[in-house]
Amino acid sequence: MHIGGGVYLTAAHVVAGVTAIDVKLDTGVTLKATVLVMDNDYDLAILMADGHMPRVAAPLSCDAPAPHTSVRLIGNPMAVEFLTLRGHIAGAPRRLARR
């Protein structure tokens, strides 16, 4: 997910064990990116792309989405490119036990 200025947010497990990775855009363009930050506890990583292409940034918020809010998820699971899932938030946030 592009969050502005050539910075991308992804899952930490996607970039585990690497310091650089290719980011393929939905336009077919591939950019080289460096892993800036990775947090395995939250499974989040922040990347900085070289040769940034102008893109609209995804809106981010630290607030929990309200129940019944519509969401769209875009990802590349198991080599399926740009799979899009749509749904809604089923309920209020809750704490889960850590493993």
XYZ file of C-alpha atoms in Angstrom:
99
model
C 0.000 0.000 0.000
C 1.443 3.361 -1.028
C 1.217 5.793 1.908
C 2.881 8.767 0.202
C 6.222 9.967 -1.117
C 7.312 6.580 -2.449
C 6.816 4.940 0.965
C 4.969 1.615 1.005
C 3.443 -0.374 3.858
C 3.389 -4.168 3.674
C 3.464 -7.229 5.928
C 6.784 -8.075 7.599
C 6.523 -11.723 6.532
C 6.593 -10.535 2.898
C 10.093 -9.033 3.317
C 11.483 -11.398 5.970
C 15.198 -11.969 5.495
C 15.782 -9.282 2.855
C 16.877 -5.643 2.896
C 15.694 -4.851 -0.643
C 12.758 -6.053 -2.731
C 10.910 -5.316 -5.970
C 7.527 -3.588 -5.663
C 5.231 -4.374 -8.590
C 2.519 -1.774 -9.118
C -0.912 -2.569 -10.497
C 0.167 -0.691 -13.640
C 2.808 -3.371 -14.313
C 5.711 -1.047 -13.384
C 8.283 -2.593 -11.023
C 10.256 -0.414 -8.581
C 13.270 -1.340 -6.466
C 12.613 -0.718 -2.767
C 14.614 -0.761 0.456
C 13.190 -2.126 3.699
C 13.318 0.795 6.157
C 11.547 -0.690 9.181
C 10.222 -4.136 10.031
C 8.201 -5.163 13.103
C 7.529 -8.884 13.388
C 5.260 -8.482 16.440
C 2.768 -6.467 14.370
C 3.722 -8.087 11.020
C 4.345 -4.679 9.432
C 7.153 -3.352 7.247
C 7.835 0.049 5.697
C 9.602 0.264 2.329
C 11.093 3.190 0.387
C 10.884 2.816 -3.384
C 13.580 4.130 -5.740
C 12.388 6.005 -8.814
C 9.086 6.845 -7.198
C 6.166 7.010 -9.619
C 3.522 9.625 -8.727
C 0.690 7.720 -7.043
C -2.288 8.554 -4.913
C -1.544 7.796 -1.255
C -3.878 5.525 0.701
C -5.562 7.270 3.627
C -4.316 6.025 7.001
C -5.840 6.329 10.443
C -4.947 5.076 13.906
C -8.640 4.923 14.805
C -10.363 1.551 14.758
C -12.948 1.332 11.976
C -16.555 1.269 13.138
C -18.561 -1.953 12.779
C -20.148 -2.304 9.324
C -17.504 -0.052 7.686
C -16.800 -1.240 4.132
C -13.216 -2.358 3.457
C -11.238 -3.391 0.395
C -8.135 -5.586 0.669
C -5.657 -5.916 -2.190
C -2.832 -8.418 -2.091
C -0.814 -11.036 -3.909
C -1.324 -14.279 -1.971
C 0.448 -17.359 -3.229
C 1.545 -15.690 -6.507
C -1.993 -14.569 -7.449
C -1.425 -10.990 -8.603
C -3.617 -8.172 -7.320
C -6.439 -10.150 -5.780
C -9.106 -7.778 -4.400
C -11.458 -8.739 -1.581
C -14.312 -6.597 -0.337
C -16.102 -6.914 2.975
C -17.072 -5.066 6.106
C -15.911 -4.799 9.696
C -17.981 -7.341 11.607
C -17.624 -5.997 15.132
C -15.775 -3.872 17.642
C -12.014 -4.403 18.206
C -10.999 -6.932 20.846
C -7.692 -7.998 22.372
C -6.354 -11.385 21.322
C -3.956 -13.448 23.406
C -0.353 -13.408 22.175
C 1.280 -16.669 21.292
